[in-house]
Amino acid sequence: MAGRINDDDVKAVRDAVPIDAVVSEYLQLRNAGGGNLKGLCPFHDEKSPSFQVSPSKGLYHCFGCQAGGDTLDFIMKIDHLSFSEAVERLAGQAGITLRYEEGGYTAGTSGRGERIRLVEAHKAAAQFYVSQLDGPEAEIGRRFLAERGFDQAAAAHFGVGYSPAGWDHLTRFLRGKGFTDRELITSGLAQDSRSGKPIDRFRGRLMWPIRDITGEVVGFGARKLREDDNGPKYLNTPETPIYKKSQVLYGVDLAKKEIARTSRAVVVEGYTDVMACHLAGVTTAIATCGTAFGGDHIKILRRLLMDNATAEVIFTFDGDAAGQKAALRAFEDDQKFAAETSIAITPGGMDPCELRLAEGDPAVQSLVDSRTPLFEFAMRHIVSRHNLENPAGRAAALDEAAPVVAKIKNIAIQHESAVQLAGMLGILDEQFVVKRVAQQARWARDRGGRPQQQSGGRGGPGRGPAHEPAPAAERFPSGPALNLRSPAHRTERELLKLALQRPELVSPAFDAYGADEFTAPPYATVREAIQEAGGAAQGGDGYLARVREAAPDDTVRAMVTELAVEAIHAKTVDEVYAGVQLVQVRLRAVDRRVHDIQGSMARLGPHAPAEQLAAVQNELWVLQQYGRALRNQGAAAL
């Protein structure tokens, strides 16, 4: 085994790869103020961004699901890696050579995590397939590409390759690279044969590498080329530890930046359609990989689009019956987006690849530009099935179409669509249809649907205030819930945020505060962790990391991360503001102690021993004088 990674190397990896650069590979980030960035959390489903990243602190935290940590924690959680796997992944990106404590320096691959090994195998396989595309056997593959308008440069841009027709060309190649038969089977690149020996899964086919959102090859799509190939037209990688077809979108690695920049995504049906769109200038095109567009795909796009009111998802489908059926399936998921959803029907049953070949790049761009709102398409499809020449047909069409319009959450668009539906049906009394749709919407709400939103995207909620931190009862089940309406808890929270984010403003005074001055048990535990890490006065390089390491468990560590990332609630964060928080926390602690002593005096009664009564009275007097000084002099009395 390679052994434990050297601590200095782990620190070097953390410092070398900015957390915002890593996170932005998976979701779009925008300015959240105070030096922080925000986006839609990749760990739970949400429509308003509660996920925040602090580049200066190297931490992230979601105020919705409470996930949080540093760069390594993020990689471990999102890609299901072990700690060493995450370090090795980021070290590879940063060009850092790792040292291992046991057994000395290790340059080999023993002990590497399974996911990293499988990704490396796919990377090597992709290079192998690309090298084979130039060979004599692959002439049939090159002709296939040329007939669809793709030259050598296009093939190179998308990494298209060719798998030789023999039984084990790739298997032998990867064995030579040090991969085991078990790894090849697990990766889906090879499969067991009747003889019990692994053979190539893909043979004699044109190969498209399927990359995840970070650009790593995790699978392949293989297109049949020969009549004697008895397999399916397209053969994809099976489900593996690194490839889940419902969680990948072909071309998303190439399209993600443009999707985020333009707030638009174009969903097409195949690999060649993605290629055609990108080459025609529609560089936001993506496709599913052998499965219908579903919920996990929606989550990927929503994180890239940020679900803002101007975002748009455009589906392209063939104009035939199958294409219309697919469009209606997409409409079923329409309300899961806060973005506009539209449909672009290709003319003459052509897909985007065929359209580009027949009419050129401008035709593909025009196809996207001529899109129709998906709910309008659904309405027209419903209406077209009814005979509008008689009242019964119009009534039946209204009965079926009104619930569709009622699903539109933006009230203004819902109203306009109801008027449009009246026109489609030939009903002159537009208000009759508008009222019918409104009635359907009310019924939906009564059955548990959400009330209509007056603002925001058509499918999304109106934009309210920024996320407030969630109560921590679930995170600290052993103690009482945090009550952020409590002035004491709010002030304690602000003081701890200052101690973690701006320790120079509260030290050295803060380090003299005891954990018992924090009335919320979670905050008292965080105070203890700061003390274990050397106190706020030791703030500086590595300070937050030391506090997180000093936390007794993951729950407290998550609270430290949350407080380190959450914005301080002040327009000007300075010594004056810090002093107010210090005074308020100390003053409340003094007042609590005064109350306790007064209770003790009452219990002692007038017949208590004189010395005991004098000691209690003296402590009470001192505390009362201290409290008066804090009220009059503020931080100067600390």
XYZ file of C-alpha atoms in Angstrom, residues 25 56 247 307 321 474 580:
7
model
C -16.789 22.876 -12.314
C -10.854 33.622 1.048
C -26.799 11.524 -14.209
C -32.833 28.992 -12.179
C -45.267 11.286 -33.848
C -31.679 18.593 13.862
C -20.895 45.972 20.487
